Amino acid sequence: MSEDTSEITLGDLLGVEKIPEDQRDAFLARVGNLLIDSSVARLLVSLDDGQVNKLEMYLENVSPEDDVFAYLLRTYPDFQPIVEKEIAALHFEASEIFGS
Amino acid sequence: MQGNLNSNTENYLTKNSIGVPEYKPKDEFFKEKDFSDKKPSGYKREKVSVNDALEELEDESPLELNDFDDGLTDEEFKFSLERELEKQLSENDSSSEMPNGHFQDALKNALEKEKVENEPKEKETPEDNTDENENENENVNEVLGGATNDETEVVPVEGTLEGELVSADIESLSEQSPQSPEREEYLRLKQEFKQTQKKYLDAVAEDYTTRDHVSKLLGIGRHNMSDSTKEAHDRYLSANRAFYEYSRDSESFRVIAERAERMNRVNHHDAESFSIEPSLVGRHILNTAEKRLKLQTSRLMPERLSQTLGRVSGLIKNHPRIAITAGVVALGVGGAVAGAGAVGLYAGKVGLGFATRYGGSMIANKTLLQNKESKLKEITDQAIGVLGQMDEETLERYEEEILRASNTVQKTKTGIKIASRMAGIGVAGAAFSPEINDFLTDAPDNLPTGDGGAGLGLVPPEAPVNPTDVIPESPVVPEGQSTELPVQEKAPLSEVAKGWVESESMQTPSSVEMEILHDVKEGDTLSKVVFDEVEKRLTAGSASLPDRAMGNGGLMSFMLEKFPEFSNGTDISPTLSPEQWQRLGVSSGNPHMIFYDNDVVNVDAIIKIMEGQPVKEVLDSLPELENASQISESTSMFSGNENNLTLEEAEEFAPKYASDQIIDAPKSFEVSSEPEPVIPLEASPEPEAVPSVESPVSNEVIHDLPTSQESINESSEYGPYETNDVDNASVESAFEDFDNAGYFVGEYYQGMTHTFDGETGLLTLLSDTIKEGLYQRGDLAPPMRLVSGDNDFLGDIDGYLYQGLLELSGGVASSDYVFFPEGTVLNPEDWEVFGITSDNPMKPNAGDEFEVGKFLEFMLGGNNEVLLNNE
């Protein structure tokens, strides 16, 4: 087993594999929501007024079935790096606490 | 972390002779702590453990339990318990404090019941016994001593009304007895954790008021924090870690986990073991991050942006699968955690961007959750509608319901596991997902050995699949894939196959869910069937192939190397003769021609040959072929023939099909014997000369499509086009050679049309339709060539669609051709085949009846035969 901690996923650090299935979805959703909310917050403050207007227009007309998160990922090139940075930050935090 | 503990033992926490906490069996505990000679001194102290309370609960009827739980369902109660645990862990004061709500009610109920039962004894108990009272305190301290942070003993204490319940929290105990060193250390660490957390959050808040660049401050990360905030963060992390490690190494986690699991079993008799991990992660990681985010959005973001964020969050919460999938991808967990192999495979794929992994996981996950999503949506609709004016308690109630629905979904996912394992990868209804294909060919390098795929989660070790959980009507089982083990009792088998089933399946360990025989289904091609099965075995570590088969694209190449007859080439030396293919279940003797509802192919034997076993040895091990002649008399259809040709009809085309069915080349393209070109060839374009409009989906400039063949050739409006020197035959050949592995379009799209209203553009319609198929219906998958290598169709669907339309217009540099063979251009007559009469196909006329399904086949599937049908 490599000592390279980069191979340890966030899921490893958080012990997700130990969580029984009937608890897991809620946990995953909690992590996902935190990640999405924090990323979207950062994205929003990086947009200019025109871009915000366009996003709001999209939100006005979006189908209830649409995957808004996927839309953001494909529409704003900077969003994916933001998301990945948020994951990295969460990974860092988890490593600092659970990484022993 | 010690979450899942066996809680069957009735142990009580006490201390050993040197003060170290230890557990003793209930009987032994009470024997040692015989209180019969104790004498209350002015107050009554009854010892009712949590376990006793739980035992009392277990004796209750379901109805009584429901009443007891204030009407909460099992799931609600369980969720409440989780929240209570987390809250308990997060409280500033002692974690030995009794949780509020139902759990406390349970104890209260139990205690009152015991009180009634013990009343006669109490009356016999001497009134005055100060010394004994001191002993009693010692006993309490013993019970709660050491690291008994959360082992609650409910006692009526002095000065309270008889029978009144309070928690024997740390404060009250500290007045009665000295703290154990362990407990003092625990409290010290906890206090430090809480204090540093508060200081850190205060520092974050302070940053907001003193720093301008708010965009750098939002989010989970610490970059761009002020130095003072970083210092506070460091202290917080240090204290957090120390507290976590101490707690982890103490008994407190075990006690809490045991208690939680017991409570879970009381309320959820068929539940799996209960894990405390979510609570721990919540306390040590998520709580702080959530608080910080709340702080950021409430104090820092302009109101308008905050509202926009709320709307985005609300829409996302509308589909819990979005957050779940994002969580899966973020955590990089395997299929065991994701609930379905494909989801985990996507999530864990190294080297892909988040968007691609997310998109892939959603595709894999989509159909999986489709049926249950409506239920989730109903619940979340209610929550969304009143979000913002809802108090926390009510919001949590909704969350409980969402969780309950998610649990229902989980059962579907559990059922799907079997299908996933059988299918290897394809859980989305798609034939298989191209990106997963890429991954699986790389899988052996990433797989832990000897775990049967558990490392990737295909066979979750901690959650054995219960076959009864399989939902028979589940739509997510890939077409052509059986959810059954190789004994395919339900499927019609040829006589030959029956012999195999009887002989081979008995040799197949049930734990190795490999497919020995494949009952050919509509849509199958032999190469795909074999490819899928090999992938599955590679994932499970049960296939033995050389290294060169493992790399990207290596498996396909290796297959062609071992079975050249899988290729479309004409000058090849087949590995197997037609008779040998018949022995393997291909009734036609031609691997390009298999019949569904008739052929049962021995994929295991084929793979053995791929693995290097001598052909003769493999074939000799098979049962004798006795009734092969019956096969050709079957009325079954050609596999994959979407035109429902009869066998006789299909056989007429056999020479054609013989070169089209493999490696997913366009299936019916060569049915055409027309020498006329179906695609006009065009010249090298000059895209910069194409007039532009603004893209509806981005700020890109979109070039209008040339309106006709003539205009492409002649109109200076679209720039000069050189004559393309690619002849018709070469284009046709290019279509033949198009690799459409992974491409899948469900029946839903066959014959689908859309009547344009004059407002909607072609790009929008295609985009909406494809996204719906990808992300909502789960019955559409792009070919591998569009999502691998340099292509990332899923990452930019609109952009790629636009690219494809540009290709058809000729307005694209030749090096940029993605969808079609170079030079493929549609003229007005071609567009009319698809129902578009407008001079500008991008803007169809009102009333144009667009052949959506046909166009998708053409654009995604590379099937240019559709242009021949101008009906």
Coordinates of C-alpha atoms in Angstrom, one line a residue, chain A residues 9-38 40-42 44-46 49 52-56 59-60 62 64-70 72-75 80 83-84 86-87 89-90 92-100, chain B residues 1 4 78 82 86 215 218-223 233 236 240-241 244-245 248 272-275 277 281 284-287 289-290 293 304-305 308-309 311 313 315-316 318-319 322-324 327-328 330-332 336-337 353-355 358 362 377 403 406-407 410 413-414 417 462-463 698-699 771 776 795:
Chain A
T9 CA -10.1 9.6 -1.0
L10 CA -12.3 11.9 1.0
G11 CA -14.6 9.0 1.4
D12 CA -11.8 7.0 3.0
L13 CA -11.1 9.7 5.4
L14 CA -14.7 10.2 6.4
G15 CA -15.3 6.4 6.8
V16 CA -18.1 6.4 4.4
E17 CA -17.7 2.7 3.7
K18 CA -18.7 2.0 7.3
I19 CA -22.0 3.7 7.0
P20 CA -24.9 1.3 6.5
E21 CA -26.8 1.8 3.3
D22 CA -29.9 3.1 4.9
Q23 CA -28.0 6.0 6.4
R24 CA -25.7 6.6 3.5
D25 CA -27.9 8.6 1.2
A26 CA -28.6 11.2 3.8
F27 CA -25.0 11.5 4.6
L28 CA -24.0 11.8 0.9
A29 CA -26.7 14.3 0.4
R30 CA -25.4 16.4 3.3
V31 CA -21.9 16.4 1.9
G32 CA -23.2 17.1 -1.6
N33 CA -25.3 19.9 -0.5
L34 CA -22.5 21.5 1.5
L35 CA -20.2 21.2 -1.5
I36 CA -22.8 22.6 -3.9
D37 CA -23.9 25.5 -1.7
S38 CA -20.3 26.6 -1.0
V40 CA -22.3 28.1 -5.9
A41 CA -21.8 30.9 -3.4
R42 CA -18.3 31.4 -4.7
L44 CA -22.1 33.8 -7.7
V45 CA -19.8 36.4 -6.2
S46 CA -17.4 35.9 -9.2
D49 CA -24.2 41.7 -13.2
V52 CA -26.1 37.1 -12.8
N53 CA -29.0 38.4 -14.8
K54 CA -28.5 35.6 -17.3
L55 CA -28.4 33.0 -14.5
E56 CA -31.5 34.5 -12.9
L59 CA -33.6 30.1 -13.1
E60 CA -36.9 31.8 -14.0
V62 CA -35.8 26.3 -15.8
P64 CA -38.3 21.6 -12.6
E65 CA -36.7 18.5 -14.0
D66 CA -33.5 20.2 -15.0
D67 CA -30.2 19.5 -13.2
V68 CA -29.2 23.0 -12.2
F69 CA -25.9 21.8 -10.9
A70 CA -25.0 20.2 -14.2
L72 CA -23.7 25.4 -13.9
L73 CA -20.9 23.0 -14.5
R74 CA -21.3 23.2 -18.3
T75 CA -22.2 26.8 -18.5
Q80 CA -15.7 23.2 -12.1
V83 CA -16.0 22.8 -7.0
E84 CA -12.8 21.0 -7.1
E86 CA -14.0 23.1 -2.4
I87 CA -13.5 19.4 -2.5
A89 CA -10.5 22.1 1.0
L90 CA -12.8 19.6 2.5
F92 CA -7.6 19.0 3.6
E93 CA -9.8 19.6 6.6
A94 CA -10.7 15.9 6.9
S95 CA -7.1 15.0 6.5
E96 CA -6.1 17.3 9.3
I97 CA -8.6 15.8 11.7
F98 CA -9.2 12.2 10.6
G99 CA -5.9 11.6 8.9
S100 CA -4.1 10.1 11.8
Chain B
M1 CA -14.1 5.1 14.7
N4 CA -20.9 -0.7 14.2
K78 CA -34.4 7.0 13.5
E82 CA -29.3 10.6 14.4
E86 CA -25.2 14.6 16.6
S215 CA -15.2 36.1 -3.6
L218 CA -16.5 32.2 0.4
G219 CA -16.4 28.5 0.4
I220 CA -15.0 25.8 2.5
G221 CA -11.3 26.5 1.9
R222 CA -8.9 28.6 3.9
H223 CA -7.0 30.2 1.2
H233 CA -8.2 27.9 11.9
Y236 CA -9.3 24.9 15.7
N240 CA -10.6 19.3 16.8
R241 CA -8.1 16.6 16.0
Y244 CA -11.5 13.5 17.9
E245 CA -8.6 11.2 18.6
R248 CA -12.1 7.8 19.2
E272 CA -28.9 -2.8 9.2
S273 CA -26.4 -1.9 11.8
F274 CA -26.4 1.7 12.8
S275 CA -23.3 3.8 12.2
E277 CA -19.9 7.9 11.5
V281 CA -18.2 13.6 10.6
H284 CA -15.8 17.3 13.5
I285 CA -16.1 18.4 9.9
L286 CA -19.5 19.3 8.5
N287 CA -21.0 21.3 11.3
A289 CA -18.3 24.1 7.5
E290 CA -22.0 24.5 7.4
L293 CA -21.2 28.8 5.0
R304 CA -29.7 39.5 -4.3
L305 CA -27.0 36.9 -4.6
T308 CA -30.1 33.5 -6.1
L309 CA -28.1 31.0 -4.1
R311 CA -33.1 29.5 -5.5
S313 CA -30.1 25.4 -3.6
L315 CA -33.9 23.6 -7.2
I316 CA -31.1 21.3 -6.4
N318 CA -35.7 19.4 -5.6
H319 CA -33.8 16.4 -6.8
I322 CA -28.2 15.7 -7.4
A323 CA -26.7 16.2 -4.0
I324 CA -26.2 12.5 -3.4
G327 CA -21.5 13.8 -2.6
V328 CA -20.5 10.5 -4.2
A330 CA -16.8 14.5 -4.1
L331 CA -16.0 11.7 -1.8
G332 CA -14.6 9.6 -4.6
A336 CA -20.2 -0.1 -2.6
V337 CA -20.8 3.3 -1.2
G353 CA -12.7 16.5 -14.2
F354 CA -15.5 16.8 -11.7
A355 CA -18.0 17.7 -14.3
Y358 CA -20.6 14.0 -12.1
M362 CA -25.7 10.9 -13.0
K377 CA -39.7 15.3 -5.4
L403 CA -34.4 10.5 4.2
S406 CA -34.1 8.0 0.1
N407 CA -34.1 4.8 2.1
Q410 CA -31.8 2.7 -1.4
K413 CA -30.3 0.5 -5.5
T414 CA -29.7 -2.6 -3.5
K417 CA -26.6 -4.2 -7.4
E462 CA -20.6 -4.9 4.5
A463 CA -23.9 -5.0 2.8
S698 CA -23.3 30.7 -23.9
N699 CA -21.6 33.8 -25.1
K771 CA -30.3 16.1 -21.8
Q776 CA -33.8 12.2 -16.7
G795 CA -19.1 18.2 -20.3

